[in-house]
PDB file of N, CA and C in Angstrom:
ATOM      1  N   UNK U 194       9.145 -15.863   9.972  1.00  0.00           N
ATOM      2  CA  UNK U 194       7.908 -16.068   9.680  1.00  0.00           C
ATOM      3  C   UNK U 194       6.852 -14.711   8.397  1.00  0.00           C
ATOM      4  N   UNK U 195       6.569 -15.190   7.778  1.00  0.00           N
ATOM      5  CA  UNK U 195       5.749 -13.860   6.881  1.00  0.00           C
ATOM      6  C   UNK U 195       5.324 -12.864   7.256  1.00  0.00           C
ATOM      7  N   UNK U 196       5.829 -11.733   7.324  1.00  0.00           N
ATOM      8  CA  UNK U 196       4.829 -10.462   8.064  1.00  0.00           C
ATOM      9  C   UNK U 196       3.642 -10.024   6.739  1.00  0.00           C
ATOM     10  N   UNK U 197       2.696  -9.286   6.995  1.00  0.00           N
ATOM     11  CA  UNK U 197       2.132  -8.535   5.921  1.00  0.00           C
ATOM     12  C   UNK U 197       1.799  -7.310   6.803  1.00  0.00           C
ATOM     13  N   UNK U 198       1.531  -6.856   5.991  1.00  0.00           N
ATOM     14  CA  UNK U 198       0.980  -5.271   6.689  1.00  0.00           C
ATOM     15  C   UNK U 198       0.033  -4.494   5.424  1.00  0.00           C
ATOM     16  N   UNK U 199      -1.754  -5.449   5.579  1.00  0.00           N
ATOM     17  CA  UNK U 199      -1.764  -5.187   5.516  1.00  0.00           C
ATOM     18  C   UNK U 199      -3.062  -3.371   5.277  1.00  0.00           C
ATOM     19  N   UNK U 200      -3.260  -2.877   4.131  1.00  0.00           N
ATOM     20  CA  UNK U 200      -3.558  -1.386   4.222  1.00  0.00           C
ATOM     21  C   UNK U 200      -5.374  -1.384   3.535  1.00  0.00           C
ATOM     22  N   UNK U 201      -5.878  -0.835   4.000  1.00  0.00           N
ATOM     23  CA  UNK U 201      -7.250  -0.449   3.435  1.00  0.00           C
ATOM     24  C   UNK U 201      -8.001   0.851   3.616  1.00  0.00           C
ATOM     25  N   UNK U 202      -9.130   1.402   2.890  1.00  0.00           N
ATOM     26  CA  UNK U 202      -9.533   3.057   3.367  1.00  0.00           C
ATOM     27  C   UNK U 202     -10.522   1.834   3.542  1.00  0.00           C
ATOM     28  N   UNK U 203     -11.768   2.723   4.791  1.00  0.00           N
ATOM     29  CA  UNK U 203     -12.973   2.080   4.994  1.00  0.00           C
ATOM     30  C   UNK U 203     -14.120   2.645   3.654  1.00  0.00           C
ATOM     31  N   UNK U 204     -15.098   1.905   3.385  1.00  0.00           N
ATOM     32  CA  UNK U 204     -16.356   2.351   2.246  1.00  0.00           C
ATOM     33  C   UNK U 204     -16.867   3.767   2.878  1.00  0.00           C
ATOM     34  N   UNK U 205     -16.957   4.089   4.322  1.00  0.00           N
ATOM     35  CA  UNK U 205     -17.126   5.155   4.632  1.00  0.00           C
ATOM     36  C   UNK U 205     -16.259   6.376   4.620  1.00  0.00           C
ATOM     37  N   UNK U 206     -15.462   6.271   4.544  1.00  0.00           N
ATOM     38  CA  UNK U 206     -14.577   7.410   4.856  1.00  0.00           C
ATOM     39  C   UNK U 206     -14.375   8.095   3.657  1.00  0.00           C
ATOM     40  N   UNK U 207     -14.352   9.726   4.031  1.00  0.00           N
ATOM     41  CA  UNK U 207     -13.886  11.209   3.360  1.00  0.00           C
ATOM     42  C   UNK U 207     -12.762  11.538   3.401  1.00  0.00           C
ATOM     43  N   UNK U 208     -11.963  10.796   3.716  1.00  0.00           N
ATOM     44  CA  UNK U 208     -10.716  11.246   4.440  1.00  0.00           C
ATOM     45  C   UNK U 208      -9.969  11.444   2.604  1.00  0.00           C
ATOM     46  N   UNK U 209      -9.391  12.307   1.975  1.00  0.00           N
ATOM     47  CA  UNK U 209      -8.686  12.504   1.048  1.00  0.00           C
ATOM     48  C   UNK U 209      -7.354  11.836   1.269  1.00  0.00           C
ATOM     49  N   UNK U 210      -6.772  12.317   2.107  1.00  0.00           N
ATOM     50  CA  UNK U 210      -5.414  11.852   2.555  1.00  0.00           C
ATOM     51  C   UNK U 210      -5.030  10.397   2.844  1.00  0.00           C
ATOM     52  N   UNK U 211      -5.810   9.896   3.007  1.00  0.00           N
ATOM     53  CA  UNK U 211      -6.484   8.270   3.258  1.00  0.00           C
ATOM     54  C   UNK U 211      -6.192   7.835   1.721  1.00  0.00           C
ATOM     55  N   UNK U 212      -7.119   8.844   1.077  1.00  0.00           N
ATOM     56  CA  UNK U 212      -6.624   7.185  -0.738  1.00  0.00           C
ATOM     57  C   UNK U 212      -5.663   8.034  -1.382  1.00  0.00           C
ATOM     58  N   UNK U 213      -4.982   9.601  -1.256  1.00  0.00           N
ATOM     59  CA  UNK U 213      -4.107   9.824  -1.524  1.00  0.00           C
ATOM     60  C   UNK U 213      -2.514   8.849  -1.102  1.00  0.00           C
ATOM     61  N   UNK U 214      -2.890   8.819   0.228  1.00  0.00           N
ATOM     62  CA  UNK U 214      -1.046   7.904   1.053  1.00  0.00           C
ATOM     63  C   UNK U 214      -1.833   6.095  -0.179  1.00  0.00           C
ATOM     64  N   UNK U 215      -2.415   5.950  -0.632  1.00  0.00           N
ATOM     65  CA  UNK U 215      -2.873   4.962  -1.155  1.00  0.00           C
ATOM     66  C   UNK U 215      -2.330   4.886  -1.852  1.00  0.00           C
ATOM     67  N   UNK U 216      -2.492   5.428  -2.193  1.00  0.00           N
ATOM     68  CA  UNK U 216      -2.436   5.304  -3.695  1.00  0.00           C
ATOM     69  C   UNK U 216      -0.826   5.767  -4.205  1.00  0.00           C
ATOM     70  N   UNK U 217      -0.361   6.749  -3.411  1.00  0.00           N
ATOM     71  CA  UNK U 217       0.842   6.362  -3.191  1.00  0.00           C
ATOM     72  C   UNK U 217       2.406   5.185  -2.549  1.00  0.00           C
ATOM     73  N   UNK U 218       1.369   4.391  -1.512  1.00  0.00           N
ATOM     74  CA  UNK U 218       1.701   2.986  -1.583  1.00  0.00           C
ATOM     75  C   UNK U 218       2.097   2.246  -2.585  1.00  0.00           C
ATOM     76  N   UNK U 219       1.056   1.930  -3.611  1.00  0.00           N
ATOM     77  CA  UNK U 219       0.620   1.268  -4.360  1.00  0.00           C
ATOM     78  C   UNK U 219       1.166   1.297  -5.987  1.00  0.00           C
ATOM     79  N   UNK U 220       1.888   2.866  -5.442  1.00  0.00           N
ATOM     80  CA  UNK U 220       2.710   3.240  -6.939  1.00  0.00           C
ATOM     81  C   UNK U 220       3.732   1.535  -7.062  1.00  0.00           C
ATOM     82  N   UNK U 221       3.903   2.257  -7.633  1.00  0.00           N
ATOM     83  CA  UNK U 221       5.613   1.409  -9.194  1.00  0.00           C
ATOM     84  C   UNK U 221       6.653   2.100  -8.191  1.00  0.00           C
ATOM     85  N   UNK U 222       6.831   3.036  -7.613  1.00  0.00           N
ATOM     86  CA  UNK U 222       8.184   4.142  -7.261  1.00  0.00           C
ATOM     87  C   UNK U 222       8.012   3.552  -6.326  1.00  0.00           C
ATOM     88  N   UNK U 223       6.835   2.994  -5.187  1.00  0.00           N
ATOM     89  CA  UNK U 223       6.893   2.720  -3.361  1.00  0.00           C
ATOM     90  C   UNK U 223       7.110   1.109  -3.996  1.00  0.00           C
ATOM     91  N   UNK U 224       6.528   0.786  -4.675  1.00  0.00           N
ATOM     92  CA  UNK U 224       7.220  -0.752  -4.951  1.00  0.00           C
ATOM     93  C   UNK U 224       8.267  -1.133  -4.992  1.00  0.00           C
ATOM     94  N   UNK U 225       8.638  -0.566  -5.937  1.00  0.00           N
ATOM     95  CA  UNK U 225      10.871  -0.273  -5.941  1.00  0.00           C
ATOM     96  C   UNK U 225      11.142  -0.547  -4.833  1.00  0.00           C
ATOM     97  N   UNK U 226      11.304   0.840  -4.404  1.00  0.00           N
ATOM     98  CA  UNK U 226      11.941   1.740  -2.530  1.00  0.00           C
ATOM     99  C   UNK U 226      11.662  -0.068  -1.561  1.00  0.00           C
ATOM    100  N   UNK U 227       9.964  -0.215  -1.537  1.00  0.00           N
ATOM    101  CA  UNK U 227      10.085  -1.598  -0.686  1.00  0.00           C
ATOM    102  C   UNK U 227      10.977  -2.644  -1.084  1.00  0.00           C
ATOM    103  N   UNK U 228      10.501  -3.145  -2.245  1.00  0.00           N
ATOM    104  CA  UNK U 228      11.766  -4.407  -2.809  1.00  0.00           C
ATOM    105  C   UNK U 228      13.329  -4.030  -2.378  1.00  0.00           C
ATOM    106  N   UNK U 229      13.828  -2.765  -2.518  1.00  0.00           N
ATOM    107  CA  UNK U 229      15.118  -2.534  -1.896  1.00  0.00           C
ATOM    108  C   UNK U 229      14.919  -3.436  -0.532  1.00  0.00           C
ATOM    109  N   UNK U 230      13.867  -2.861  -0.055  1.00  0.00           N
ATOM    110  CA  UNK U 230      14.737  -3.067   1.870  1.00  0.00           C
ATOM    111  C   UNK U 230      14.314  -4.535   1.366  1.00  0.00           C
ATOM    112  N   UNK U 231      13.651  -5.477   1.295  1.00  0.00           N
ATOM    113  CA  UNK U 231      13.652  -6.422   1.545  1.00  0.00           C
ATOM    114  C   UNK U 231      12.303  -6.813   1.728  1.00  0.00           C
ATOM    115  N   UNK U 232      11.368  -6.632   0.758  1.00  0.00           N
ATOM    116  CA  UNK U 232      10.131  -7.121   1.076  1.00  0.00           C
ATOM    117  C   UNK U 232       9.435  -7.200  -0.075  1.00  0.00           C
ATOM    118  N   UNK U 233       8.564  -8.416  -0.073  1.00  0.00           N
ATOM    119  CA  UNK U 233       7.696  -8.597  -0.991  1.00  0.00           C
ATOM    120  C   UNK U 233       6.879  -7.576  -1.258  1.00  0.00           C
ATOM    121  N   UNK U 234       6.241  -7.349  -2.679  1.00  0.00           N
ATOM    122  CA  UNK U 234       5.499  -6.856  -2.991  1.00  0.00           C
ATOM    123  C   UNK U 234       3.960  -7.550  -2.836  1.00  0.00           C
ATOM    124  N   UNK U 235       2.682  -7.394  -2.729  1.00  0.00           N
ATOM    125  CA  UNK U 235       1.839  -7.625  -3.479  1.00  0.00           C
ATOM    126  C   UNK U 235       0.765  -6.547  -4.447  1.00  0.00           C
ATOM    127  N   UNK U 236       0.203  -7.590  -5.158  1.00  0.00           N
ATOM    128  CA  UNK U 236      -0.925  -6.845  -6.209  1.00  0.00           C
ATOM    129  C   UNK U 236      -1.818  -6.100  -5.591  1.00  0.00           C
ATOM    130  N   UNK U 237      -2.234  -5.086  -5.417  1.00  0.00           N
ATOM    131  CA  UNK U 237      -3.012  -4.458  -4.854  1.00  0.00           C
ATOM    132  C   UNK U 237      -4.326  -5.734  -4.986  1.00  0.00           C
ATOM    133  N   UNK U 238      -5.503  -5.922  -4.326  1.00  0.00           N
ATOM    134  CA  UNK U 238      -6.714  -5.970  -4.676  1.00  0.00           C
ATOM    135  C   UNK U 238      -7.888  -5.585  -4.339  1.00  0.00           C
ATOM    136  N   UNK U 239      -8.760  -5.616  -4.492  1.00  0.00           N
ATOM    137  CA  UNK U 239     -10.351  -4.554  -4.642  1.00  0.00           C
ATOM    138  C   UNK U 239     -11.145  -5.363  -3.535  1.00  0.00           C
TER     139      UNK U 239
END
């Protein structure tokens, strides 16, 4: 079965670390690393 790891920041969150983490995880460099490990990277949705 396919396994998904959804990530999101809640609308009322003020945590700057969360925003920075999501930006990092959604980067092209991170996508390449995930693909290297066999993950399928989906486009972020808003």
